[in-house]
Each structure stands twice: as structure tokens, then as C-alpha cells.
Tab-separated table of C-alpha atoms in Angstrom:
chain	number	residue	atom	x	y	z
A	15	MET	CA	0.340	-0.077	0.103
A	16	ARG	CA	1.575	3.532	-0.887
A	17	LYS	CA	2.102	5.577	1.928
A	18	ALA	CA	3.113	9.139	1.151
A	19	LYS	CA	0.096	10.446	-1.441
A	20	ILE	CA	-0.313	12.299	-4.669
A	21	LEU	CA	-1.934	15.506	-4.932
A	22	ALA	CA	-2.703	16.706	-8.486
A	23	THR	CA	-3.539	20.813	-9.336
A	24	LEU	CA	-7.242	20.920	-11.362
A	25	GLY	CA	-7.618	22.788	-14.437
A	26	PRO	CA	-8.713	22.626	-17.881
A	27	ALA	CA	-7.103	19.485	-18.013
A	28	SER	CA	-8.296	17.650	-16.402
A	29	GLU	CA	-11.799	18.924	-15.363
A	30	SER	CA	-13.290	16.205	-17.194
A	31	ARG	CA	-15.209	13.531	-15.402
A	32	GLU	CA	-13.316	10.456	-17.471
A	33	THR	CA	-10.247	12.051	-17.018
A	34	LEU	CA	-10.453	12.698	-13.661
A	35	GLU	CA	-11.899	8.975	-13.245
A	36	ALA	CA	-8.504	7.204	-15.279
A	37	MET	CA	-6.640	9.571	-12.288
A	38	LEU	CA	-8.056	8.264	-9.230
A	39	ARG	CA	-7.996	4.689	-11.374
A	40	ALA	CA	-4.258	5.433	-11.361
A	41	GLY	CA	-3.697	6.759	-7.850
A	42	LEU	CA	-4.435	10.212	-7.467
A	43	ASN	CA	-5.245	11.220	-3.484
A	44	ALA	CA	-6.395	15.010	-3.556
A	45	VAL	CA	-7.140	17.692	-5.580
A	46	ARG	CA	-5.590	21.313	-5.893
A	47	ILE	CA	-7.317	24.608	-6.602
A	48	ASN	CA	-5.438	27.166	-7.984
A	49	MET	CA	-7.362	30.280	-6.491
A	50	SER	CA	-4.854	32.078	-8.276
A	51	HIS	CA	-6.298	31.004	-11.693
A	52	GLY	CA	-9.569	30.511	-13.144
A	53	THR	CA	-13.220	32.171	-11.638
A	54	ARG	CA	-15.059	30.745	-7.784
A	55	GLU	CA	-17.835	28.953	-10.433
A	56	GLU	CA	-15.064	27.189	-12.511
A	57	HIS	CA	-13.484	25.353	-9.483
A	58	GLU	CA	-16.861	24.751	-7.771
A	59	VAL	CA	-17.956	22.896	-11.404
A	60	ARG	CA	-14.008	21.568	-10.891
A	61	ILE	CA	-14.885	20.435	-7.067
A	62	ARG	CA	-17.999	18.652	-8.293
A	63	THR	CA	-17.132	16.751	-10.651
A	64	ALA	CA	-14.301	15.490	-9.040
A	65	ARG	CA	-16.130	14.433	-5.459
A	66	GLU	CA	-18.894	12.746	-7.303
A	67	THR	CA	-15.834	11.022	-9.485
A	68	ALA	CA	-14.592	9.806	-6.790
A	69	ALA	CA	-17.734	8.810	-4.503
A	70	SER	CA	-18.471	6.620	-7.864
A	71	LEU	CA	-15.544	4.517	-7.769
A	72	GLY	CA	-15.807	4.364	-4.083
A	73	ILE	CA	-12.596	6.129	-3.531
A	74	PRO	CA	-11.990	8.572	-0.923
A	75	LEU	CA	-10.151	12.365	-2.572
A	76	ALA	CA	-9.434	15.255	-0.663
A	77	VAL	CA	-10.148	18.242	-1.606
A	78	LEU	CA	-7.174	21.588	-0.930
A	79	VAL	CA	-8.170	24.818	-1.874
A	80	ASP	CA	-4.760	26.842	-1.957
A	81	LEU	CA	-5.196	30.939	-1.388
A	82	SER	CA	-3.584	33.367	-4.534
A	83	GLY	CA	-1.679	36.016	-1.338
A	84	PRO	CA	-0.348	39.045	-2.222
A	85	LYS	CA	1.232	38.358	-6.044
A	86	ILE	CA	3.264	41.344	-7.426
A	87	ARG	CA	2.514	40.765	-10.915
A	88	THR	CA	3.318	42.512	-14.116
A	89	ARG	CA	0.390	44.589	-16.249
A	90	GLY	CA	-0.839	44.340	-19.754
A	91	LEU	CA	1.196	44.818	-22.914
A	92	LYS	CA	0.214	46.505	-25.990
A	93	ASP	CA	-2.021	43.875	-28.294
A	94	GLY	CA	-1.621	40.760	-25.930
A	95	LYS	CA	2.199	39.942	-27.241
A	96	GLY	CA	5.360	39.227	-25.219
A	97	VAL	CA	8.042	41.595	-25.734
A	98	MET	CA	12.052	40.892	-25.293
A	99	LEU	CA	14.413	42.495	-22.547
A	100	GLU	CA	17.860	42.751	-23.641
A	101	GLU	CA	20.608	42.683	-21.241
A	102	GLY	CA	22.084	46.110	-20.249
A	103	GLN	CA	18.616	47.672	-21.547
A	104	ARG	CA	17.442	50.451	-19.105
A	105	PHE	CA	13.506	49.174	-18.165
A	106	THR	CA	10.831	50.291	-16.375
A	107	ILE	CA	8.212	49.200	-13.988
A	108	THR	CA	5.336	52.153	-12.942
A	109	THR	CA	2.715	52.364	-11.168
A	110	ARG	CA	1.024	54.339	-14.020
A	111	ASP	CA	-1.249	52.892	-15.658
A	112	VAL	CA	0.658	52.918	-18.958
A	113	GLU	CA	-0.122	49.734	-22.019
A	114	GLY	CA	3.156	47.862	-21.804
A	115	THR	CA	6.331	47.840	-24.221
A	116	GLN	CA	9.812	46.962	-24.194
A	117	ASP	CA	10.379	49.517	-22.506
A	118	GLU	CA	8.290	49.653	-19.522
A	119	VAL	CA	5.106	47.753	-17.848
A	120	SER	CA	2.697	48.720	-14.904
A	121	THR	CA	2.772	46.527	-12.191
A	122	ASN	CA	-0.124	46.190	-9.385
A	123	PHE	CA	1.657	46.449	-6.560
A	124	ASP	CA	1.005	50.374	-6.267
A	125	HIS	CA	3.262	50.483	-2.987
A	126	LEU	CA	6.751	48.836	-5.200
A	127	PRO	CA	9.197	52.242	-6.012
A	128	ALA	CA	8.819	53.095	-2.075
A	129	SER	CA	9.802	49.482	-0.935
A	130	VAL	CA	12.676	48.932	-3.182
A	131	GLY	CA	15.988	51.723	-3.417
A	132	PRO	CA	19.344	51.823	-5.977
A	133	GLY	CA	21.428	48.080	-5.764
A	134	SER	CA	17.426	45.876	-5.567
A	135	ARG	CA	17.425	42.820	-6.990
A	136	VAL	CA	14.082	42.199	-8.558
A	137	LEU	CA	12.797	39.665	-11.070
A	138	ILE	CA	10.235	37.876	-13.467
A	139	ASP	CA	8.448	35.257	-14.261
A	140	ASP	CA	10.576	33.397	-11.481
A	141	GLY	CA	13.806	34.327	-12.091
A	142	ALA	CA	13.833	33.819	-15.722
A	143	ILE	CA	14.371	38.003	-16.127
A	144	GLU	CA	17.014	39.889	-14.176
A	145	LEU	CA	16.953	43.864	-13.073
A	146	THR	CA	18.368	45.322	-11.615
A	147	VAL	CA	17.146	49.047	-10.193
A	148	GLU	CA	19.206	52.398	-10.734
A	149	LYS	CA	16.682	54.972	-9.466
A	150	THR	CA	13.049	55.309	-8.425
A	151	THR	CA	10.412	57.999	-8.246
A	152	ASP	CA	7.531	58.506	-6.415
A	153	THR	CA	5.683	56.559	-9.258
A	154	ASP	CA	8.805	54.422	-11.376
A	155	VAL	CA	11.435	52.274	-10.746
A	156	VAL	CA	14.207	52.198	-13.168
A	157	THR	CA	15.981	49.208	-14.164
A	158	ARG	CA	19.495	48.205	-15.051
A	159	CYS	CA	18.527	44.812	-17.211
A	160	VAL	CA	21.185	41.366	-15.697
A	161	THR	CA	19.125	38.974	-17.187
A	162	GLY	CA	16.622	39.256	-20.212
A	163	GLY	CA	14.277	37.205	-21.456
A	164	LYS	CA	10.739	37.435	-23.597
A	165	LEU	CA	8.323	39.229	-21.398
A	166	LEU	CA	4.278	38.415	-21.580
A	167	GLU	CA	1.458	39.173	-19.598
A	168	ARG	CA	0.695	38.918	-16.127
A	169	LYS	CA	4.056	37.298	-14.342
A	170	GLY	CA	5.011	37.329	-11.651
A	171	ILE	CA	7.461	39.762	-9.756
A	172	ASN	CA	10.151	38.241	-6.285
A	173	LEU	CA	12.154	41.217	-4.276
A	174	PRO	CA	14.205	38.462	-2.739
A	175	HIS	CA	15.741	39.923	0.949
A	176	THR	CA	13.340	43.367	0.451
A	177	PRO	CA	10.415	43.698	3.268
A	178	LEU	CA	7.070	43.828	1.983
A	179	PRO	CA	4.535	46.032	3.488
A	180	ILE	CA	1.079	43.885	2.557
A	181	PRO	CA	-0.674	41.675	5.022
A	182	SER	CA	-0.064	38.092	3.324
A	183	LEU	CA	-4.209	37.487	3.429
A	184	THR	CA	-5.652	39.527	0.748
A	185	ASP	CA	-9.083	40.737	1.169
A	186	LYS	CA	-9.801	38.361	-2.131
A	187	ASP	CA	-8.112	35.510	-0.145
A	188	ARG	CA	-10.210	36.149	3.044
A	189	ALA	CA	-13.654	35.868	0.185
A	190	ASP	CA	-11.747	32.874	-0.882
A	191	LEU	CA	-11.625	31.660	2.039
A	192	GLU	CA	-14.898	32.088	2.713
A	193	TRP	CA	-16.219	30.711	-0.547
A	194	ALA	CA	-14.181	27.667	0.449
A	195	MET	CA	-15.478	26.913	3.618
A	196	GLY	CA	-18.721	26.917	1.955
A	197	GLN	CA	-17.732	23.819	-0.250
A	198	ASN	CA	-16.617	22.083	2.746
A	199	VAL	CA	-12.981	21.534	1.235
A	200	ASP	CA	-10.630	19.651	3.435
A	201	TYR	CA	-7.025	21.895	3.469
A	202	ILE	CA	-6.351	25.566	2.827
A	203	ALA	CA	-2.647	26.851	1.541
A	204	LEU	CA	-1.581	29.757	2.676
A	205	SER	CA	0.860	31.373	0.623
A	206	PHE	CA	3.535	33.732	1.099
A	207	VAL	CA	4.136	33.321	4.583
A	208	ARG	CA	6.117	34.775	6.834
A	209	THR	CA	5.256	34.938	9.821
A	210	ALA	CA	2.962	32.376	12.866
A	211	ALA	CA	0.982	35.429	13.209
A	212	ASP	CA	0.074	34.497	9.460
A	213	CYS	CA	-1.078	31.273	10.443
A	214	LYS	CA	-2.554	31.888	13.170
A	215	GLU	CA	-5.201	34.438	11.358
A	216	VAL	CA	-5.763	31.829	8.548
A	217	LYS	CA	-6.575	29.596	11.651
A	218	ASP	CA	-8.980	31.433	13.468
A	219	LEU	CA	-11.191	32.805	10.241
A	220	ILE	CA	-11.012	28.881	9.687
A	221	LYS	CA	-12.525	27.966	13.064
A	222	GLN	CA	-14.972	30.667	12.522
A	223	LEU	CA	-16.063	29.740	9.137
A	224	ASN	CA	-16.133	26.118	10.041
A	225	LYS	CA	-19.332	24.587	8.900
A	226	ARG	CA	-18.250	20.719	9.809
A	227	HIS	CA	-20.131	18.633	13.101
A	228	LEU	CA	-16.745	17.072	13.395
A	229	GLY	CA	-13.399	18.223	12.270
A	230	ARG	CA	-12.599	21.657	10.423
A	231	ALA	CA	-9.929	22.176	7.494
A	232	LEU	CA	-6.784	21.912	8.654
A	233	LEU	CA	-4.027	25.154	7.048
A	234	VAL	CA	-0.989	24.155	5.141
A	235	ALA	CA	1.772	27.177	5.121
A	236	LYS	CA	3.602	27.346	1.991
A	237	ILE	CA	7.342	28.143	2.960
A	238	GLU	CA	8.395	29.836	0.335
A	239	LYS	CA	9.634	33.280	1.538
A	240	ALA	CA	13.242	33.715	2.862
A	241	GLU	CA	11.173	35.475	6.413
A	242	ALA	CA	9.646	32.169	6.755
A	243	ILE	CA	12.903	29.804	7.084
A	244	GLU	CA	14.267	32.557	9.428
A	245	ASN	CA	11.102	32.394	11.526
A	246	LEU	CA	10.063	28.100	10.840
A	247	ASP	CA	9.868	26.411	14.208
A	248	GLU	CA	7.612	29.045	15.034
A	249	ILE	CA	5.087	28.879	11.482
A	250	ILE	CA	4.908	24.572	12.483
A	251	GLN	CA	4.066	25.471	15.849
A	252	GLU	CA	0.527	27.288	14.651
A	253	THR	CA	0.027	25.790	11.234
A	254	ASP	CA	-1.276	21.661	11.106
A	255	GLY	CA	0.748	20.640	7.148
A	256	VAL	CA	3.253	22.739	5.074
A	257	MET	CA	4.256	22.878	1.703
A	258	VAL	CA	7.650	23.401	0.404
A	259	ALA	CA	6.602	25.587	-2.738
A	260	ARG	CA	10.250	25.016	-4.555
A	261	GLY	CA	8.987	27.885	-6.995
A	262	ASP	CA	8.799	31.488	-4.875
A	263	LEU	CA	11.309	29.775	-2.356
A	264	GLY	CA	13.928	29.168	-5.494
A	265	VAL	CA	13.952	32.258	-6.284
A	266	GLU	CA	13.608	34.280	-2.849
A	267	THR	CA	16.221	32.372	-1.650
A	268	SER	CA	18.159	31.054	-4.209
A	269	VAL	CA	18.371	27.989	-6.284
A	270	GLU	CA	20.763	26.001	-4.552
A	271	LEU	CA	19.780	26.295	-1.610
A	272	VAL	CA	16.657	24.759	-1.505
A	273	PRO	CA	17.189	21.403	-1.610
A	274	VAL	CA	19.077	22.424	1.858
A	275	TYR	CA	15.998	23.974	2.683
A	276	GLN	CA	13.978	20.922	1.823
A	277	LYS	CA	15.000	18.441	3.975
A	278	ARG	CA	15.159	21.008	6.511
A	279	ILE	CA	11.660	21.757	6.593
A	280	ILE	CA	10.382	18.350	5.672
A	281	GLU	CA	13.208	17.212	9.386
A	282	LYS	CA	11.453	19.635	11.833
A	283	ALA	CA	7.987	18.862	10.396
A	284	VAL	CA	7.945	15.677	11.215
A	285	ALA	CA	9.673	15.706	14.524
A	286	ASN	CA	6.491	18.245	15.380
A	287	ASP	CA	4.122	15.880	13.730
A	288	ARG	CA	3.137	17.997	11.465
A	289	PHE	CA	2.277	16.447	7.254
A	290	VAL	CA	3.791	18.146	4.904
A	291	ILE	CA	3.660	18.457	0.483
A	292	THR	CA	6.493	18.338	-1.320
A	293	ALA	CA	5.940	20.568	-3.748
A	294	THR	CA	6.760	22.292	-8.038
A	295	GLN	CA	8.276	21.064	-11.169
A	296	MET	CA	8.017	17.657	-9.580
A	297	LEU	CA	7.219	16.222	-13.082
A	298	GLN	CA	7.701	20.021	-15.091
A	299	SER	CA	8.832	18.048	-18.463
A	300	MET	CA	5.747	15.745	-19.017
A	301	ILE	CA	3.422	18.935	-19.846
A	302	GLU	CA	5.050	18.533	-22.833
A	303	ALA	CA	6.298	14.892	-22.689
A	304	PRO	CA	4.676	11.076	-21.667
A	305	THR	CA	7.850	10.495	-19.584
A	306	PRO	CA	9.745	12.560	-17.197
A	307	THR	CA	13.464	12.822	-17.318
A	308	ARG	CA	15.792	11.011	-14.954
A	309	ALA	CA	16.395	13.389	-12.618
A	310	GLU	CA	12.793	14.282	-12.379
A	311	ALA	CA	12.587	10.809	-10.862
A	312	SER	CA	15.019	10.988	-8.547
A	313	ASP	CA	13.532	14.522	-7.241
A	314	VAL	CA	10.411	12.435	-6.200
A	315	ALA	CA	12.486	9.868	-4.636
A	316	ASN	CA	13.994	11.561	-2.393
A	317	ALA	CA	11.325	14.018	-2.066
A	318	VAL	CA	9.466	11.065	-0.132
A	319	TRP	CA	12.885	9.249	1.713
A	320	ASP	CA	12.873	12.924	3.105
A	321	GLY	CA	9.426	12.205	4.790
A	322	SER	CA	6.791	13.921	2.455
A	323	ASP	CA	3.511	13.088	4.120
A	324	ALA	CA	2.325	14.116	-0.441
A	325	VAL	CA	4.126	14.990	-3.219
A	326	MET	CA	2.111	17.219	-6.174
A	327	LEU	CA	2.158	18.231	-9.773
A	328	SER	CA	0.912	21.713	-11.362
A	329	ALA	CA	0.634	22.863	-14.470
A	330	GLU	CA	1.356	18.524	-15.347
A	331	THR	CA	-2.715	18.105	-13.974
A	332	ALA	CA	-3.817	21.200	-14.838
A	333	SER	CA	-2.750	22.184	-18.172
A	334	GLY	CA	-0.709	20.159	-19.695
A	335	LYS	CA	-0.056	17.248	-22.297
A	336	TYR	CA	-1.337	13.564	-20.039
A	337	PRO	CA	-2.351	14.162	-16.668
A	338	VAL	CA	-3.260	10.755	-16.594
A	339	GLU	CA	0.452	9.600	-17.327
A	340	SER	CA	1.752	12.080	-14.777
A	341	ILE	CA	-0.528	10.782	-11.809
A	342	LYS	CA	0.581	7.031	-13.062
A	343	THR	CA	4.062	8.472	-13.322
A	344	MET	CA	4.587	9.136	-10.366
A	345	ALA	CA	2.543	5.923	-8.212
A	346	ARG	CA	5.561	3.994	-9.987
A	347	ILE	CA	8.635	5.981	-8.104
A	348	ILE	CA	6.521	6.583	-5.721
A	349	ASP	CA	6.143	2.394	-5.233
A	350	SER	CA	9.247	2.004	-6.269
A	351	ALA	CA	11.427	4.687	-3.396
A	352	GLU	CA	9.276	2.725	-0.528
A	353	SER	CA	10.304	-0.909	-1.754
A	354	LEU	CA	13.516	0.147	-0.187
A	355	LYS	CA	14.880	-1.585	2.269
A	356	SER	CA	14.406	0.044	5.794
A	357	GLU	CA	18.398	-0.540	6.641
A	358	TYR	CA	19.544	1.318	2.988
A	359	GLN	CA	17.146	4.447	4.581
A	360	SER	CA	17.648	7.458	6.520
A	361	PRO	CA	15.986	7.555	9.791
A	362	VAL	CA	13.202	9.992	10.131
A	363	LYS	CA	13.389	11.541	13.412
A	364	LEU	CA	10.498	11.771	15.146
A	365	GLY	CA	8.972	14.081	18.057
A	366	LEU	CA	12.630	15.837	19.421
A	367	ALA	CA	11.000	16.777	22.841
A	368	PRO	CA	7.953	15.202	24.318
A	369	SER	CA	5.202	17.418	23.791
A	370	GLY	CA	1.773	16.585	26.534
A	371	ARG	CA	-0.867	15.787	23.632
A	372	THR	CA	-2.507	12.754	23.591
A	373	SER	CA	-2.060	12.481	20.145
A	374	GLN	CA	1.857	12.520	19.687
A	375	ALA	CA	1.820	9.562	22.734
A	376	LEU	CA	-0.544	7.205	20.553
A	377	CYS	CA	1.010	7.277	17.829
A	378	LYS	CA	4.592	6.604	19.422
A	379	ALA	CA	3.105	4.113	21.284
A	380	ALA	CA	1.754	2.285	17.535
A	381	ALA	CA	4.593	2.644	16.105
A	382	SER	CA	6.881	1.733	18.899
A	383	ALA	CA	3.951	-1.615	19.060
A	384	ALA	CA	3.863	-1.925	15.483
A	385	ALA	CA	8.019	-1.783	15.665
A	386	GLU	CA	8.099	-4.835	18.361
A	387	MET	CA	5.745	-6.749	16.633
A	388	GLN	CA	7.292	-6.746	13.341
A	389	THR	CA	4.432	-5.223	11.880
A	390	ASP	CA	4.109	-2.938	9.071
A	391	LYS	CA	0.480	-2.287	9.384
A	392	VAL	CA	-1.594	-0.138	11.441
A	393	ALA	CA	-5.207	0.423	11.301
A	394	VAL	CA	-6.879	3.834	12.489
A	395	PHE	CA	-10.292	5.109	13.957
A	396	THR	CA	-11.005	8.534	13.631
A	397	GLU	CA	-13.757	10.959	13.634
A	398	SER	CA	-11.987	13.972	11.924
A	399	GLY	CA	-10.025	12.399	9.537
């Protein structure tokens, strides 16, 4: 029986009943609804279709709603066409309402000129384009292009190591959270968490909006900012689970640190009885190809060996050409990884110190009893999931 679960993002490529049925049969355990794209009406249909399909097959299915968070983006471009930015050229990001060109583009973040200064790094489209700030005005950020590339409309802007005067929970997030609780979803993922206070605010809202008789939706803190790494211990104490959101984490810090942070996040979460989802570009090549690269297969396996409770697919299933094959491939890799004999695996560190929680005591006792009895199966009865 596969232990690590598969979480897949729903989108145009995976919203039909036929595709969902094939994905469920292939090993899908949970679906992710990305509130950064699509409308609530579209997402409601997807949730209903996924649940009905799973029920018809007798397969349990969880639903996770991923809140957008305060994502800074560029705005539109002239005629909707991308523009090429060349290394060494000047480029302006402005809060003025302009039609984007090769020389300037608008942003949705009105505080950008006040948030950066000469020498600040500005990354666009997950770091594909890098700019360095030369000067600012009341409305403009004038930059020099360090790494060029094609700029498309509404791409994300990252400001590594720059504190931003914006809350982790936006007005849109609040409205989306209320809608999600009305859908009786199982998990809420909070984007761009910086402190434990961010988690507490959302956790309190979940409790207020909860419509269940037993239990509530669980909070997933997405670790994707340098501030979250600095405050990791406090965040873990305040959340139910964490997501290693490697995309923005690699842009907000640096790509070579992502594997280090992944292991650190997972180890601390497991030691504190928090579940872990490892995400982003796990089978990225399968957006266009029917098979993964060898490096991707190793990446998924290592996430499992690190102690991930679930691994996530994003564009692979939301908009890729091979959503069903992606699920099948991930299930096979997990099965293979979990077949490795325990003596060859690095032991997962459980419970750094007694917590005083009944749940932790029971789990430790069950694990100890299973090891003593040399059994690999433990039945758990729960009213809340």
C-alpha cells in the first residue's frame, strides 16, 4: 500500500469526468484548487465533478484550496504580445496605468517604488528575467536588465530579501476562504507566509467559518519566502502542515539552497507531527512529454525518502498534455521509492521532545508496538479524519 499521497492541481486539462476517473484509478488522492487562476464558479464545478467521480468509484478524495496571496505581477502589454528584454537595456516598472512595451510595464503593486532602492534585485517570471534597480521616483522603478528574456503579460515579480508592507492575507483571499469553507474543503493552503501570526489569523478564520460537526479544514503553510525560513520553528507550531513551495522559494532565496531548505523543513515538520507536501516542478517535463526525466524521477523519490507525506503536481495535471500519465508515473516512482529496504533509508526523526499531546503519545506508542510486533500495518479509527 502506497504511503506517500499524490496531490494534483485541477485545470482545463483535468476537469472532465473521464480524465478524473482515469486519474483516480491511477492513484490520485487529493486535488488542488489554485485560486490564482480561474473563477469561483469554474472551481465549484471542478470540485463537484471530482467528488462525484470519486464517490462513484468508491475512492476517498480530499480537496485543497490554495489561496493566491499577495502576488506582485506585471500588467498588460500592447496588443497582448510578449516583448524581448535585452541584457544591459534600461527598463521601467511603473505604477502608472500604461500599455506595456519593450521600455516599460505597469505593476499591480502601488508600493513598489517605496519598497526598493538602488541595487535592489527584481526578478520576473520565476527569475527568468533579472533586473537591478538604478533609481526610483514616486511612480517609477528604473532598472537595468541583468538577464534578458521574453516578457509576457501578468508575470510574477519577486523582490528577494525585500520586506514588503503588505499582509499575507489579501481581501481576495478572505473572500476566497469564505467561499472555500462553504464548499466544505479539507485543506486551506496559505501563500507567502512570513510569520506564525499569519497562520494564526487564517486558522482563527477557518474555525469561525467552519461548518463541520466534527473537525475542520486543516491549514497548510506554504514555505516560500526567506522570512518563513527564518521563522520556521514558530510557523510549524501554529500550522497543521507545511508545503515546501520550491518555485517561489528558489526565487526568493537562491536555487542552490532549495534542496537544503527542503530537508530542513521536512525534518522539522515531521519532528513536530506536522504533515508535509513537497511541490513544484516535480515532473515538469511531462507538461509536454509522456515520460519524465531521470532527474525528475530521482527528485520525487528523494522527496519521499526525506519524509514527505504527499507530493504535488501543478501544471503537469492542470494544463499539461499528459495528466493521467503524470499520475501513473508519480505513483510508480513512489512505489519504487517505498520498496527500498528500511536499513538503507535515513531514519525519519520523530518527536524531538515530549509535547504533552495525547495524539503524539498514541502515535509513538503505535509505532513502537508495530516495530516490536514486526508488522507494517496499523489500523487507525478517527471521527475527524
